[in-house]
Structures are given as structure tokens and as C-alpha cells.
Amino acid sequence: MRTIALLGQPNSGKSTLFNALTGSHQHVGNWPGKTVERAEGFFTQGEELYRVVDLPGSYGLTANSAEEVVTRTYIEHGYADIVCIIVDASQLERSLYMLADFAGVKSPVMLVLNMMDVAEQKGKKIDVQKIEKLLNIPVLDFTAANLDDYPKFFETLNRALEKKAKISSEKIRDIVEREGEKSRVENLKKLEDLIAPLKFDNRERFWVASKLLENDSLVRSEVETAVTPEHWKQIKEILDAEGSDGGLLTGEAKYRFVSEVLRDASEGEEKSMKLSRFDKIATHRIWGKIVAFFILVLTLAVSMMIAVPIIASCFGLQHVAEPLVVQMCEKFGWWPSVASFINGVIIGGLSVTVAMMSFVFAILVTFGLMEDTGYLARSSYVFDSWLSRLGLHGKAFMPLFSGLACTGGAVCGTRVLDTRGQRLFAMVLLWSIPCGSKVAVVLFLASVFFGSAAPLFGLVYVAMIFASFLLSSKLFGNKLMPVNERVGMIMELPPYHKPHWKILLKTVARNVWAVFKKAIAVIWFVSLLFWLISYSKDGNVEHSVLYTIGNAIEPFTQIFGMRWQLFISYIGGIFSKEASLGVMSVVFSSTTDAFSLVARNEAGANLGEMMRAVVTIPEALAFIFASMFNIPCVLAMGTTYRETHSLKWMLAIAGYYFAISLGLAFIVYHIALWVL
């Protein structure tokens, strides 16, 4: 088996290549001892098995953030048989810096000029053969989103594995000696002499000396522990003399190296990127936000149009299946509990999962289209100033906004963010954004108890969401995104182009299936749990385990202003927000199945009247405020677990919102008791 490491800057197309190569034969976890995502997959070509490691995106090999440390460590230890450096051909001069920074690492390498279709649209003509000749490594012109390009990728890969070509730092050294300030060049040579006795295995001595000058903390630590104190003292004197400008010498030489490569390999002029009339509006400080809101609302509407027919089909299927199951069980003389189990757990859980997954599918498709056509970059740009106040950048706006449709789908949408810390923080914020179902439940209860004053709860709800953003930023922001690791959003507006439907739909289908497998297990488990505790032979809830448990915990739940029926409904809301209405119907009227889509549809008719008869105003307020920040649903939990690859983080986020919602219920209930 051979190992391929994918190395490149964020948004260079690494993930598209990784997904296309490995398909469903991939898994994502964390790097040992790190909270950085590790994506690894396999594919076969001929009779050879390949392992592909998608390294975290990095703008160079100087290790600052946790992601860059992981990438650097993997590269410098030479774990891969071949390092595949992927660069954006449409902005080659900036992207090729990664290759220049890699020069001096003794691993076999191939260069992939990705997004050639975009480069051609921008009027760039790149002589690939000339670049290959200049660098003396295999070079490929490529579009990762175009499946027709993969045969030549495999051909170049085989050539690279056979040739085992490496890229030396000699040309960069020549530039340094030719154009560098004399005193600084002398300092660099002294550093090389001082570390000459050391062995650096997979790295050239010049590369290590360059990183010392660039104040690379990993290299400084490595060298300090390897040399004698006297040698380190001399090295430190040089580094102190160079100060924070030490990296300018080698940094400028690397950019010059890139310029010289492109000067000899580029033909034709790049078309000037003039903003179209639409782009002038789409990127305007004010109008851009209005356009973005309009487009995102349209996107949500399209998502709903995709999802609603699937949900309706689930409803119809369950409506037809439930009576058939009852008839079949009666025909075969099976116990009524068997029919209840099949309908409530198997069919009910499956229907709810498929209904929820329809939102995930719709959001991933619409997100993919926005990204593929080039609009995502525009919306990210106009909202960057807002989100940067929370430590995020503009790319987080779309997943946050789509949380209004479905939290689970939006959690999957956080994949557009660059670092694990950004993704985790966006997920924390997402859980406070109510989906349509949660808003409907809150407003339904508000209208039941407060009539025409119900819209005020909507205003209070919005204000509290923004307050929760600030609280989350204080509690999680610095931990997940240390201030010294935050960087502004760096991106070049891509030209608009047609989406690559084949690879988009394949990627979405694979992701939806992966989420479905996780979600169905969780939902069936929760369905089974609630079915077991709420089942009674005569259908009377007072004869169920649920009733016994409810009465036992009521002294505790009353602290938060919720009698046991309300608390159980609150817990039921974790399954799905509509389920809390179904649970209320069960505990207040003892008539229906809490997790049936059919039963849930019938729950609202007389529920308001029943609740007004027994629930006090302070209790209603406590329940409404607790519901606002309750855990979104089991699908959100399942997708968060899958996307974070961490049970600890999923439970931490769930515990955080559990504490907020119960804390709010406690405060509101006791204030209401005092005032009313």
C-alpha cells in the first residue's frame, strides 16, 4: 500500500480531490493527541491499494495554528510515499508559495494545478510542460470537479511514484545569495554552519536554517535541545539580531522563485478582473447584505421545496402503514404491543429520520450550488465584518443562516469553514438558532397562554439569541479560536461558472448516507426508550413507567417551574421539537403516540384548551423560555457528533444548552411568581 498526502492551502480543492478519489472508503477522526480533524481514505488503481491523507489546509509550512502544526509534522517526518501539492491555478502566484516553502523537504512530490477551468476563464495560459521542466517534478493541469480529468491524474501519479522526484532548495538559496542583504546572507550561512553537525533526516539544512530565521517555534525548540548550550547561545545571538524581520530574507527569495518560474511558464495576459454591475452590488457594504439576504431566503425556499415533498411522502407512508401493521398483527394473533412497537419505534423512527434528512440533503445541495457557482465567496465577503466580531469570518454566515431551516443540515454546512476551531464554535452558535419547528412550538404555546401578546415573545427570542452569541463567544471563543491564531478572511472572488452536477450530487449523496447511518441509530434508540417508558396495555399514561418516573422527579422539576408533564414534554422536545407537542398530548390527555407523525398532526386541536385548564401562567412562561434554548433535536446531536468526531464535544454543547434553558426557566418562573 502506498500513501499519498494531499497538501495545499484552504479552498485549493484538496477536499474535492480527496472525496473523488476515496468515495465512501474514507473515515474522519482526530490526529493523535490533537483536536484537529484527520481525513483518511483508500482507493485502488490497477492492483495497487492507495491510502490518501487529506492534510489540514495551510498557507505555508511555518507552524502557527494547531492545524499547521499537524500538517508540518506529517510532512517533515516523511510519512507519505508521495506528497501531492495542490494549488489554485487561477491565482498561481500566491498559491505556489506552498511549493516554494516545501522546497528542501526530501519527500517525493508532484504538483497539481487545480481549477484550470477557472484559470482559463480568467484568461490565463499556463505552459505546464515548461513548469515541469523548470521544477523537474511531475506537474498536472487539472480540474478536481471534472471526473474526466482523473485518468490523467492517475497517469501523473504513477509517473511521480516511479520517478520519486524531489524539489531542492538550491534555486532559493541562489536567489538569497544573489539578491539578499550581505549581512543577512552571512547570518544565514553562520546558522547553517552552527547546525551542520545535526541530522535533519527528511529536511535540507538550508530549509531548517530558513525556518530558524522565520522564528518557527518547532524548529527553534528542536535545534535548542539538539545543540550544545554554547552553540545555542551563538544561534540565539544571530536570531535576536535579525529580530522579527528574520524571515524577510528567505520569504522574499521564495516569492522571487515563484515569479521566475511563472515568468518563464506563463503566456498571454490575464484578463483584468473588472467587477460586473451585479458584483458591484453584491459586494457593496450595504446593498451586498440586502442581496445576500434575498438570495439566502430564496435558497431556503428552494431547500423547503426539495424537502417538503419528501416529508409529505413520509407522512403519507406512515398514515398508510400504521393501520396495515395493526391489521397484520391482529391477523397473526400477535400482541398489540408488537404493533405499537413496529409503528412507534421502527416506522415512526424511520419516517422522522427520512423527513429530517430531506432538509440535510436540500441544504447540502443548495450550499454546494452556491459554492460551485462562485456566489458563496461574495456572501462571505459582505458579512465578514459582522462575524469577525465573534472571531469567525464571513464563511460562517451561510451555515448560521440556514440554521433557521434545519440545525442538522446547517451543522453539516459548517464544512465550508477552514479550521476545526471555527467549525466547533459555529456549531455552538448554531444550536441557539431556532429551526422553523422550534419557532412554531414556542409561538404556539405563547399564543395559547398569552393570545395577541404572542408576537412579543418573538422579539424577546431574537434579542436572547444575540445575547447567547455574546455569552458563547466569551465562554468558547478564545478556547476554540485563540486570538493569536485568528486570521482575516483571505480569498479571491472567483468568476461565476456552471456547477459540476455529477461530482456535486455524488458528494451530497455520500454525505447524506453517512449522516443517515448515524442519525437512524440514535433516533431508533431514543424512540425505543420513550416507547418503553410510555407504553401501557390499556393506553392510559397513568399506568406507564413514564407516569411513575414523572411523579418521582416532580419535586426536582418544580424548581424550574415545570410540573412533571411539562418536564417530560421538554425532554421529548430533544427528540424533535414537534414531539414535545405529541408528548404533551400523551401526558395531558392519555390518548396518542408521542412520536408518530400522524399522531403529532392531530395533537394541536384540543391541546391548548387542556393545558390552559391545568398549567399556571408562571409554569407556562418557564416552559416557553426553556423550550427556546432546549437541545435542538436528536438529528442535530447526531450530525454534531459526526462532524466533530467527538462525543465529548457533542455532550459539552448539549450540556451547555441544557444549563442555559433550565437556568432561564428557573429565573423566569421565580420572577413570575413574585410579580404575578
Coordinates of N, CA and C in Angstrom, one line a residue, residues 275 304 561 661:
L275 N -15.2 44.2 -11.9 CA -16.5 43.8 -11.3 C -17.7 44.1 -12.2
M304 N -36.7 24.2 1.1 CA -38.0 23.7 1.5 C -38.8 23.0 0.4
G561 N -39.9 25.4 37.6 CA -41.3 25.8 37.3 C -42.0 24.9 36.4
S661 N -31.1 26.6 29.2 CA -32.5 26.5 29.1 C -33.2 26.4 30.5

